[in-house]
Structure formats: C-alpha cells, structure tokens
mmCIF file of C-alpha atoms (C1' of nucleotides) in Angstrom:
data_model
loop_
_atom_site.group_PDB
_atom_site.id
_atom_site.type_symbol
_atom_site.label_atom_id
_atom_site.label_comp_id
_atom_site.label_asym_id
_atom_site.label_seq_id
_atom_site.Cartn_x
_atom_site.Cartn_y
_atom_site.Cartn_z
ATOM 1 C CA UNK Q 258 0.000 0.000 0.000
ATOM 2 C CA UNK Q 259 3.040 2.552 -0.284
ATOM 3 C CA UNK Q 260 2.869 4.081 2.777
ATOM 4 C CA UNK Q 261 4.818 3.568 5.881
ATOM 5 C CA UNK Q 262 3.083 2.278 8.635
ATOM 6 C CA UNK Q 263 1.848 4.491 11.476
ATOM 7 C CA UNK Q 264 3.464 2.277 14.428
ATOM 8 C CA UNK Q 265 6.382 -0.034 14.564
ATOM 9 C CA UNK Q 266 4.712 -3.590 13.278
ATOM 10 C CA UNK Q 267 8.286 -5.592 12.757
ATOM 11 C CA UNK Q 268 7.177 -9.222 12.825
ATOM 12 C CA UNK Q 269 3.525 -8.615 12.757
ATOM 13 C CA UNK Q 270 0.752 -10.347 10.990
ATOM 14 C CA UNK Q 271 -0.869 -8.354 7.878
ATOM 15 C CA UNK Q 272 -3.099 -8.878 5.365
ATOM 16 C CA UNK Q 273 -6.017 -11.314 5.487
ATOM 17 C CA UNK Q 274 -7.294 -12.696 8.908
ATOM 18 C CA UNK Q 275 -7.248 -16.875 9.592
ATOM 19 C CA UNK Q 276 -9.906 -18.492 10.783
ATOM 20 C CA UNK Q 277 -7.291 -18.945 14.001
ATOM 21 C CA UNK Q 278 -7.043 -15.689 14.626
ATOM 22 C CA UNK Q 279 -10.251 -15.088 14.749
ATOM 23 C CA UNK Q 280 -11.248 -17.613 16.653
ATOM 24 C CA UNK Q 281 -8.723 -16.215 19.297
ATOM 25 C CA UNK Q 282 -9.872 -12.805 19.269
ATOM 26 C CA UNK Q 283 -13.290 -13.649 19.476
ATOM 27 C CA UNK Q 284 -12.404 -15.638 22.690
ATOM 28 C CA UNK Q 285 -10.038 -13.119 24.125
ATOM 29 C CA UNK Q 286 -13.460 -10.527 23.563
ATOM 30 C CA UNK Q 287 -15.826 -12.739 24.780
ATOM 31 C CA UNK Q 288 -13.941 -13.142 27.847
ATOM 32 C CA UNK Q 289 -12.465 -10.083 28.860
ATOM 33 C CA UNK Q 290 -14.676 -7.514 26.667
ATOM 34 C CA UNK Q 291 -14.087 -4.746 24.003
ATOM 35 C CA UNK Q 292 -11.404 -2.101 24.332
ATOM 36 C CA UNK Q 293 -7.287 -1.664 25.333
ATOM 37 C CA UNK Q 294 -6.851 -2.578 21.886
ATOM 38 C CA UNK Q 295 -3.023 -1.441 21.962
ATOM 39 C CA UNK Q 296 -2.752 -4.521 24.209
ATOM 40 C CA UNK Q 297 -4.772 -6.406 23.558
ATOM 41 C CA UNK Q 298 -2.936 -8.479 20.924
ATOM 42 C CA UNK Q 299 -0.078 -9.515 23.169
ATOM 43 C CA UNK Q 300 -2.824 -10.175 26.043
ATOM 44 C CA UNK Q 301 -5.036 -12.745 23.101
ATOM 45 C CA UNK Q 302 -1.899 -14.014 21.774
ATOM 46 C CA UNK Q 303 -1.939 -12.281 18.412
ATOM 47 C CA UNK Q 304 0.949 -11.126 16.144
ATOM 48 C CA UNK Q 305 -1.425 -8.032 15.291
ATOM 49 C CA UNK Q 306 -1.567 -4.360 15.717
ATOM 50 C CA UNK Q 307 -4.176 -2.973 17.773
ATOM 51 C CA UNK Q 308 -5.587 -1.433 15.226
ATOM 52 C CA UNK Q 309 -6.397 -4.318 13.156
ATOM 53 C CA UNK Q 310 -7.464 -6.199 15.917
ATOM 54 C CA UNK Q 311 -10.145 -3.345 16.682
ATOM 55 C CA UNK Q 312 -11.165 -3.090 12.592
ATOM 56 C CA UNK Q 313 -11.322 -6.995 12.272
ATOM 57 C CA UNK Q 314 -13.919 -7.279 15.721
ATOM 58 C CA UNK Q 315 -16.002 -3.936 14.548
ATOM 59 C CA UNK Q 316 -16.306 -5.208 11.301
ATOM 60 C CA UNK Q 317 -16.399 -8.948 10.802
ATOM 61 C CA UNK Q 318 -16.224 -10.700 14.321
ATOM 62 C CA UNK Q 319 -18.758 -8.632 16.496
ATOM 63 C CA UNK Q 320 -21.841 -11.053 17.039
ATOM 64 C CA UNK Q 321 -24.663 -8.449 15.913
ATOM 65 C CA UNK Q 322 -22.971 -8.065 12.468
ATOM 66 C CA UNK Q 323 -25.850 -8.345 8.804
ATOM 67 C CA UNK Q 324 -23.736 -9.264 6.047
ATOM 68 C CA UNK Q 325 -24.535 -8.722 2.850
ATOM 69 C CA UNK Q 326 -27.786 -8.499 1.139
ATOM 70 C CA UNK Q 327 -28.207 -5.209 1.696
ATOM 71 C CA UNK Q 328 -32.172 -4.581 0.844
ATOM 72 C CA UNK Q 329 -34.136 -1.945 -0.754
ATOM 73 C CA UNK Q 330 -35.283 -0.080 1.801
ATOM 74 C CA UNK Q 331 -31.432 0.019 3.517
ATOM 75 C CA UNK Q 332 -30.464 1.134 -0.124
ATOM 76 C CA UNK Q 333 -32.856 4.103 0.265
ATOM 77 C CA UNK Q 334 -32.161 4.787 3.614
ATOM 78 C CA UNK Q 335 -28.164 5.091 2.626
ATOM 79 C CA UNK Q 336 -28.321 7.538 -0.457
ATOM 80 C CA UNK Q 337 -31.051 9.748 2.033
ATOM 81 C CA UNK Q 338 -28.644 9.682 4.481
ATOM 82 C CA UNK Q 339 -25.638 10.458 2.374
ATOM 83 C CA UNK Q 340 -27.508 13.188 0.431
ATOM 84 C CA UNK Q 341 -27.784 14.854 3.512
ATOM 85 C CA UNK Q 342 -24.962 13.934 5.723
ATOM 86 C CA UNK Q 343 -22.609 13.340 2.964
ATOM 87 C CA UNK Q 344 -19.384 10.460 3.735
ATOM 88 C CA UNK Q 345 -20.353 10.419 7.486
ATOM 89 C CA UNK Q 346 -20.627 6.776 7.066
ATOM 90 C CA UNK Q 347 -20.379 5.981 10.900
ATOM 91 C CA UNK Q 348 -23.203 8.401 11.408
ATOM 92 C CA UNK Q 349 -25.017 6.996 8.442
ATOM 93 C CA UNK Q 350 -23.623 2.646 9.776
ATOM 94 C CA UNK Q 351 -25.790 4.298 13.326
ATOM 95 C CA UNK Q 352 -28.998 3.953 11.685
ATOM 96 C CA UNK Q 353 -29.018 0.534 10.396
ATOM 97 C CA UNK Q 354 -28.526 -2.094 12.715
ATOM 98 C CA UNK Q 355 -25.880 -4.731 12.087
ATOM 99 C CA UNK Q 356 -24.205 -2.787 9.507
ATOM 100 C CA UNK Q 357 -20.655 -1.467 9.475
ATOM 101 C CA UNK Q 358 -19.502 2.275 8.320
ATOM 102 C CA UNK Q 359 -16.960 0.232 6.124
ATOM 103 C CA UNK Q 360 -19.564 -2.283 4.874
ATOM 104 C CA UNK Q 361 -21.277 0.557 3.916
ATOM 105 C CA UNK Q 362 -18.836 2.563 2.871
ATOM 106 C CA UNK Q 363 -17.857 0.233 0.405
ATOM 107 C CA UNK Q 364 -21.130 -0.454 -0.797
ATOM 108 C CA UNK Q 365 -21.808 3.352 -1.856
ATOM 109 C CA UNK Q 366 -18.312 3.384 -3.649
ATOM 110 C CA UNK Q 367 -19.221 0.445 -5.650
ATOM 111 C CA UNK Q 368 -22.924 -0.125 -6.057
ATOM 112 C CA UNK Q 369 -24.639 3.669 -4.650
ATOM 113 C CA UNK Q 370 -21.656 5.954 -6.111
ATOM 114 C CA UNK Q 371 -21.954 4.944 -9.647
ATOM 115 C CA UNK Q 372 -25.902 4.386 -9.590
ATOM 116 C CA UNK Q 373 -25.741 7.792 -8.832
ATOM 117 C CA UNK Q 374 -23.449 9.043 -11.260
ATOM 118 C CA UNK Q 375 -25.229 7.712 -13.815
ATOM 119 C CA UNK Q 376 -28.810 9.775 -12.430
ATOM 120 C CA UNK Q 377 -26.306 12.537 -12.275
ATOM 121 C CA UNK Q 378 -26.692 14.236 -15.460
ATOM 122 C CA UNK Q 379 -30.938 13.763 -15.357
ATOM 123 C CA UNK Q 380 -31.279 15.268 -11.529
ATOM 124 C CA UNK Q 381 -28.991 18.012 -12.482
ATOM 125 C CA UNK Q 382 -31.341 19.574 -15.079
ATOM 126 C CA UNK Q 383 -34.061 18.345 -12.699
ATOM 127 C CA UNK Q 384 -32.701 20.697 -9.707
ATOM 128 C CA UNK Q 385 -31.577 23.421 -12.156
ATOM 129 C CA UNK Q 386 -35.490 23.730 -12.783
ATOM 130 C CA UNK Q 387 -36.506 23.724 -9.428
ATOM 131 C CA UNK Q 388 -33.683 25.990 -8.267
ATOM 132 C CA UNK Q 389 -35.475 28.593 -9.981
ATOM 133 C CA UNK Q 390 -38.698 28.037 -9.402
ATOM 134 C CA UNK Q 391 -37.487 28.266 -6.042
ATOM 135 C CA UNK Q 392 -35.467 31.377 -5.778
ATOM 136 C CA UNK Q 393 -37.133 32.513 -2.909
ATOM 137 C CA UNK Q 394 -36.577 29.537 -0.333
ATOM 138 C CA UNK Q 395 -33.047 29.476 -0.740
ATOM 139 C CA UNK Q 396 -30.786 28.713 1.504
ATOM 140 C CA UNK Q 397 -28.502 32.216 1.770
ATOM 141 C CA UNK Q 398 -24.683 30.812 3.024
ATOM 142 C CA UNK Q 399 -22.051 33.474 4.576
ATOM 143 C CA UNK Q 400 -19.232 34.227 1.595
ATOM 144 C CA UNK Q 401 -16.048 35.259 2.865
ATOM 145 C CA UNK Q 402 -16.091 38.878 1.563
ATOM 146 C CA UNK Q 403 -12.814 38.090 0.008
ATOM 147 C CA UNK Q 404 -13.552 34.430 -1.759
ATOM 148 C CA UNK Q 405 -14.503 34.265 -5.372
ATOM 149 C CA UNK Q 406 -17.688 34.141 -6.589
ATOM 150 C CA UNK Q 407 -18.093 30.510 -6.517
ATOM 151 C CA UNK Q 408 -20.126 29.869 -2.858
ATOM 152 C CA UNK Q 409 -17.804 27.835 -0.741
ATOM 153 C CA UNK Q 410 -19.527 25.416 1.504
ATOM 154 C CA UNK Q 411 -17.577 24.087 4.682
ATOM 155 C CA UNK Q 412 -18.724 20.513 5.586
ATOM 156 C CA UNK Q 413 -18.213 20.047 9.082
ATOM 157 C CA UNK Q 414 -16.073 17.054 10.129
ATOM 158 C CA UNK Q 415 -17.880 14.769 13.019
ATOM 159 C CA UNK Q 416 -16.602 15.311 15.821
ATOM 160 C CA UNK Q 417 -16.953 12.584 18.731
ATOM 161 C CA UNK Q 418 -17.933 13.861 22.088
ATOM 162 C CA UNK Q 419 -18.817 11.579 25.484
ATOM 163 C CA UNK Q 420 -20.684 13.602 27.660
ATOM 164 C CA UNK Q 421 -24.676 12.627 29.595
ATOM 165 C CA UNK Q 422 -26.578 14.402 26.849
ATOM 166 C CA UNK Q 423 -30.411 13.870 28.918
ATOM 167 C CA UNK Q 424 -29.629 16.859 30.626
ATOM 168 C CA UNK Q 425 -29.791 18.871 27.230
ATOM 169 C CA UNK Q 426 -32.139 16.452 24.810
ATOM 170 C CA UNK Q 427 -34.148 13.593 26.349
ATOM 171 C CA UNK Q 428 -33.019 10.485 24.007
ATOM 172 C CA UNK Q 429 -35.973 8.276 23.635
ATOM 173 C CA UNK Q 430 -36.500 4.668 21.135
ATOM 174 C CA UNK Q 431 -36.776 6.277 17.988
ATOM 175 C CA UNK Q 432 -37.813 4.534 14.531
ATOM 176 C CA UNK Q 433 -37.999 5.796 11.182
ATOM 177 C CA UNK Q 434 -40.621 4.301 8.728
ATOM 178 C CA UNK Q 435 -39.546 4.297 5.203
ATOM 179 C CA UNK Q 436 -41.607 4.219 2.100
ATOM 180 C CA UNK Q 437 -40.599 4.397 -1.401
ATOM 181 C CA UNK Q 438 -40.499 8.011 -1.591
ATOM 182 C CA UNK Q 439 -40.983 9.869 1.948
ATOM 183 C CA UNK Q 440 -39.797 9.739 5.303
ATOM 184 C CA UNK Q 441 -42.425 9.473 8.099
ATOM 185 C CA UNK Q 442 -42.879 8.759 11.441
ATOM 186 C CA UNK Q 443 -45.500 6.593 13.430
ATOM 187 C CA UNK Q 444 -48.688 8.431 13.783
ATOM 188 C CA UNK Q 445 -48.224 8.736 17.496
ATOM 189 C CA UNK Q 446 -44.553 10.455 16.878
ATOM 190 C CA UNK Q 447 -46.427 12.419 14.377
ATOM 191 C CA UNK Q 448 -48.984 13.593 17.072
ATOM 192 C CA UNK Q 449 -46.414 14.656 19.214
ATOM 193 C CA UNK Q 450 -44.468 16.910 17.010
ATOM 194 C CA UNK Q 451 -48.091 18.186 16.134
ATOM 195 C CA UNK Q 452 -48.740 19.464 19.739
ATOM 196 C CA UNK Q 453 -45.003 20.683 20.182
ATOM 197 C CA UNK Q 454 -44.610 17.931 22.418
ATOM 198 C CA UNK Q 455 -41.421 16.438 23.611
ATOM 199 C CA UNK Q 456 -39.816 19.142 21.578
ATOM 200 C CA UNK Q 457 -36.027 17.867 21.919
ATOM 201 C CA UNK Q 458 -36.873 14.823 20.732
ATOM 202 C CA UNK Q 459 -37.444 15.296 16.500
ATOM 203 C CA UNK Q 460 -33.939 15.032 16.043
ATOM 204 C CA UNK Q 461 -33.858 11.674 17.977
ATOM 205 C CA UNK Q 462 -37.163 11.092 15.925
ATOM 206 C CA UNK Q 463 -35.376 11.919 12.940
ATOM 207 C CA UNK Q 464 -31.854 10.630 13.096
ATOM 208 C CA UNK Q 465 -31.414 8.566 16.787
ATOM 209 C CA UNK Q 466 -29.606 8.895 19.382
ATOM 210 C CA UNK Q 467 -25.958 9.480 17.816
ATOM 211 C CA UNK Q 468 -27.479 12.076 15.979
ATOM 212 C CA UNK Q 469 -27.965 13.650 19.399
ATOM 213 C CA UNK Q 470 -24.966 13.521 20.136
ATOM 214 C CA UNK Q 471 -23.754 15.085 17.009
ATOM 215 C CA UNK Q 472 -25.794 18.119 17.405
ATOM 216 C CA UNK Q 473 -24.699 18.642 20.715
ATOM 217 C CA UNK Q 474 -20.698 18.418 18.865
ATOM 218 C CA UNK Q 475 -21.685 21.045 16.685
ATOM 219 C CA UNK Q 476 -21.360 23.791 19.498
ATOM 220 C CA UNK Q 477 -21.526 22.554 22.942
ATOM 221 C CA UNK Q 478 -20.453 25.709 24.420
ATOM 222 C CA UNK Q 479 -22.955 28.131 23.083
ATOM 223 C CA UNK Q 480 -26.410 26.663 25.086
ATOM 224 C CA UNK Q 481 -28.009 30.218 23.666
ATOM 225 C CA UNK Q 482 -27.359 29.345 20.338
ATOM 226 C CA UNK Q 483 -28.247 25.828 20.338
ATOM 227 C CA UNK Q 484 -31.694 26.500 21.016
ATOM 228 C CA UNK Q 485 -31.870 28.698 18.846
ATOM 229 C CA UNK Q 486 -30.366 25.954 16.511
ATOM 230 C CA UNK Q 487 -32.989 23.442 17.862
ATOM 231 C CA UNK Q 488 -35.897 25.930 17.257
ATOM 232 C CA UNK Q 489 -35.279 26.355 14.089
ATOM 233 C CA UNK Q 490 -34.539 22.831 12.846
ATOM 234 C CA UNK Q 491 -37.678 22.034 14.656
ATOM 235 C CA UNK Q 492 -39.820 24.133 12.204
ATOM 236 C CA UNK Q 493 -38.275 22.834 9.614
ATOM 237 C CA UNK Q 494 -38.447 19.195 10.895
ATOM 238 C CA UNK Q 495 -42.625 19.765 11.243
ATOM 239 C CA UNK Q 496 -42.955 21.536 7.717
ATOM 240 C CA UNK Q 497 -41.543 18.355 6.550
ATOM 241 C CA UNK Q 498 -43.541 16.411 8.138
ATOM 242 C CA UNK Q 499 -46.925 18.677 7.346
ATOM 243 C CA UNK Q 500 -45.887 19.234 3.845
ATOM 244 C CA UNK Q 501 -44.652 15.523 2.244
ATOM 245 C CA UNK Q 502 -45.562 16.389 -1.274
ATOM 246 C CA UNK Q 503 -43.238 19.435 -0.911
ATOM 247 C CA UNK Q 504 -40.795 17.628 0.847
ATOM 248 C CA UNK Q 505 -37.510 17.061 -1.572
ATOM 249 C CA UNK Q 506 -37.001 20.656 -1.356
ATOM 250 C CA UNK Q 507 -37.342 20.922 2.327
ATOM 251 C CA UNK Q 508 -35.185 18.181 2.545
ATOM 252 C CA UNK Q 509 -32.819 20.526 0.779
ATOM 253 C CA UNK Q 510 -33.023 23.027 3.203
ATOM 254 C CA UNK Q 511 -32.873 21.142 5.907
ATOM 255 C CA UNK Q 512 -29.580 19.338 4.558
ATOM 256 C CA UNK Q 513 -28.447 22.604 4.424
ATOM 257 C CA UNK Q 514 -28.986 23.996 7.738
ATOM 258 C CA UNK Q 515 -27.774 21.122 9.420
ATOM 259 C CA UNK Q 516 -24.300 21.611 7.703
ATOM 260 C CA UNK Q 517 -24.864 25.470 7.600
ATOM 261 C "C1'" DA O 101 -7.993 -22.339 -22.552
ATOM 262 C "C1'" DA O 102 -5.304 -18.325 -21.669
ATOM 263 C "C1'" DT O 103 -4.993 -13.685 -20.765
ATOM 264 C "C1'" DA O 104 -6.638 -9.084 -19.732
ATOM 265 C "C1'" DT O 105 -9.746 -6.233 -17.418
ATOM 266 C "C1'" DC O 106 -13.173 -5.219 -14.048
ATOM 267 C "C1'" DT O 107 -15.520 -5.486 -9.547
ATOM 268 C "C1'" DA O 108 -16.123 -6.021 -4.717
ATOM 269 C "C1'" DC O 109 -14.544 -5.669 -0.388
ATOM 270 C "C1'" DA O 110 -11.189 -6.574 3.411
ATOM 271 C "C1'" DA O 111 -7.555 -4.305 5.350
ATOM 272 C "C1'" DC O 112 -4.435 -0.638 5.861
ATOM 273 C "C1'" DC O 113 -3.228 4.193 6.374
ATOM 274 C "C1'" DG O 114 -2.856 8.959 8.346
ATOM 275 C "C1'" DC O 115 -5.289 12.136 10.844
ATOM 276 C "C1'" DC O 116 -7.888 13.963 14.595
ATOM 277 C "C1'" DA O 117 -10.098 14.633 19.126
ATOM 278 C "C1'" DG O 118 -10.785 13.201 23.875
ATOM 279 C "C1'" DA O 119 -8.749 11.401 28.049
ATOM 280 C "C1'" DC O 120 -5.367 11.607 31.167
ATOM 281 C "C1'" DA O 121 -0.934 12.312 33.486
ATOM 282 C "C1'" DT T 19 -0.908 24.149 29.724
ATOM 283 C "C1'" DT T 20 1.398 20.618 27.370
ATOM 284 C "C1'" DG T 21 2.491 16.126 25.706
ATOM 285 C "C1'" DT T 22 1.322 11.365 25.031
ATOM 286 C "C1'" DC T 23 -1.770 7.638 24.427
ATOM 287 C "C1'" DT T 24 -5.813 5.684 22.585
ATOM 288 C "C1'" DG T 25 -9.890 4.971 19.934
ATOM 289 C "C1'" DG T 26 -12.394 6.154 16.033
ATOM 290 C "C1'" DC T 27 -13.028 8.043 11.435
ATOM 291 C "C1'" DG T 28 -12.876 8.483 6.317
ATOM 292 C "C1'" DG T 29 -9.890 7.726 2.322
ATOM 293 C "C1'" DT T 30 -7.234 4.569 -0.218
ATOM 294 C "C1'" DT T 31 -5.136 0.340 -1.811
ATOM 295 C "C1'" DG T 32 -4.278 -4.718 -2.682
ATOM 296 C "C1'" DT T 33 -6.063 -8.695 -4.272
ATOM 297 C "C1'" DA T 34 -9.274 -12.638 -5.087
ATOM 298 C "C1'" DG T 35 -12.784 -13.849 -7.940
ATOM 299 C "C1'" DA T 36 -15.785 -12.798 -11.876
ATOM 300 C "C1'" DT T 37 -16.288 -11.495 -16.477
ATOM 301 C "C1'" DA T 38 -14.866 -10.202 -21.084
ATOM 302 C "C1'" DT T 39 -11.881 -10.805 -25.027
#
DNA sequence: AATATCTACAACCGCCAGACA
DNA sequence: TTGTCTGGCGGTTGTAGATAT
C-alpha cells in the first residue's frame, strides 16, 4: 500500500485474517470484553496491531454483524442519508442495525456511487429547474467577503464527544418508517411533534440517538445558540412532516442547515 | 484455454479529538 | 498548559474472484 506504517509492526501479521485468529480474538473478547486494543494483541496471543485487531472485531467478528444483502429499503435509507450527511458513514452505519460504516462505505463506492453518477446528469437539469422556481426559499450561506464568486460550503467534520446528553435532549427509542419516496414517522410520533410535544426529541425522531450527540458536537459551548439551533430545525423538521408532497425541497433546506 | 480487465470488499493508512498524566 | 496515548473516522489500496476478449 506505499505508505509507511503508522506504528512499529516488525514481525507482525498483515493482510487477510485466519480463521485462528479469529477464533482467538473472538475468545479473548468474549472473555475479557471490548477495548485496550493497543494490548490487547499480546494479552489474546496475536501477532497483530491494535488497530487491526479493533477493525477486524467492529467489522467482521462482532456477534450483531448483517452481512450482505443489503435490501431496498437500507439502499434508500443510505443515499437519504448520504444526500444529507454526505461520507459520514459511521453516522449513516448508526442507523441501520448490524451494519458497518466500512460495509457501507464500500457499498456506496461500488454499487450507490456509480448508480448515482449515472442519475447525475438527469437530476442536475431536474434541480436546475426547481432551483429557480425556487429562488425565494433558498438557503442564503455566509461568503467570505474576500472568496470568489463561486459559494464555498464548509462541511463540518464529526466530531466525537462523550458527555450525559439527557440533561440537554431527552433520548428516547426512535424509529424511522420508510416508504418508497418519503420519510415518516408513526402516527403517534407524528402527534407529538403536532402538539409541540417532547420538543427535543425530532432530532432523535429523525436521526437517533448518535445524531444527538452530534448536534450537541456542533457547538456545545454556546447553550443560547443551540436552542436557537434546535428551534429552528424544529420548524423545519414539522414543515416536513406537514408538507410531504413538498418535501424534496425541504429536505434541501434542511440538509443545508444542518451543515450550515 | 489463456490472458486481460473489471468489480467487490477486506484491510491498511494517516489524521484527529478526547482522556489523562 | 502541554504532551502522550488511545480509539475512532474516512480515504485509499491490494487482491481474489468474476467477467470479457
């Protein structure tokens, strides 16, 4: 792979995994749980790196792992996600069970990425249309006042914060329904966003729990401006709900803010 | 049947942020 | 405050197997 390695791995196992070694880190994990993955390998009696060790159980040996077959509606789900989250893929691994950021990762590269590419051309004239129709909703982004013309849009990186978020958004057991062509919640989630009830919770609604957490990353200092943050996603979150025929634009928008 | 090319995906990499001393 | 360690992420690459020539 060209590059030098990022620790010292003299005599250490690469490339694919043996049935062996697997079989002794799934032991080693079973027995003494996840995590210390630097030792780890010397503790299970492994010529690995730690890393590898970790990527091998997260990806392949962890008991709650899907592989393969990845259906129609987890197809939808991905490109929805990615059109709106772009290559967050652990973000976008977080909302379907059993499957890995890498697993899907890979799948978008080979199977979603070049579907899409081949739409590319069609949905570009498609959105060109609407874009002017539609002058008036859009989405107005700061420009450096020395840039070029060209808009420049920052995508935020993820970044991973442990902290009790209940105190700021109540996390509850969230589910998204999917259909071919809208996203909706059960009619009692519905209800609730209806009567402004359980505010803090559409984002759970919408995205789940890491999504919470995510949020939170985006300025965790600033309380005062993440309500103001939360109030505003929340109208958007209820037009989308109230307006579904409308809703690819809104979807837009709402993209937009959340990377905004 | 042999060879070249393509595809899928497992595994590796560097980078980054949080935890901790 | 600073430096080091660790875990986690997304991008990239190597290669086995499938397919085309």
């Amino acid at each position: 792979m060209g590059r030098a390695p990022c620790c010292s791995k003299v005599g250490l196992h690469r490339g694919p995994w043996t049935s062996r070694e697997d079989a002794l880190l799934t032991k080693y994990i079973q027995a003494h749980g996840e995590g210390q993955w630097r030792s780890l390998p010397k503790r299970a009696g492994l010529l690995r790196c730690g890393k590898s060790c970790r990527l091998r159980w997260m990806n392949y040996l962890r008991p709650d792992i899907k592989r393969g077959n990845i259906t129609p509606d987890e197809d939808d789900l991905i490109i929805r996600m990615h059109s709106l989250l772009g290559n967050r893929w652990s973000l976008i691994a977080g909302r379907l069970p059993g499957r890995t950021d890498n697993e899907i990762k890979n799948y978008w590269n080979t199977h979603l990425g070049k579907k899409l590419k081949k739409q590319e051309p069609l949905e570009k004239k498609k959105k060109n249309k609407k874009m002017k129709k539609n002058d008036k909703n859009k989405v107005i982004t700061k420009v450096p006042e020395d840039s070029d013309k060209k808009t420049l849009v920052y995508i935020p990186k993820a970044i991973r914060i442990k902290k009790n978020l209940s105190s700021i958004i109540p996390i509850t057991d969230n589910t998204i329904n999917l259909d071919s062509n809208s996203i909706t919640t059960s009619q009692e989630e519905e209800q609730k966003a209806e009567t402004n009830e359980g505010d803090n919770d559409i984002f759970g609604l919408f995205f789940g729990e890491q999504y919470h957490e995510d949020l939170v990353n985006i300025n965790s200092d600033d309380m005062e401006y993440q309500s103001g943050f939360l109030e505003k996603m929340y109208e958007e979150y209820l037009q989308l709900l109230k307006n579904e025929e409308n809703h690819e634009n809104l979807l837009d928008s709402f993209a937009e803010s959340l990377l905004a």
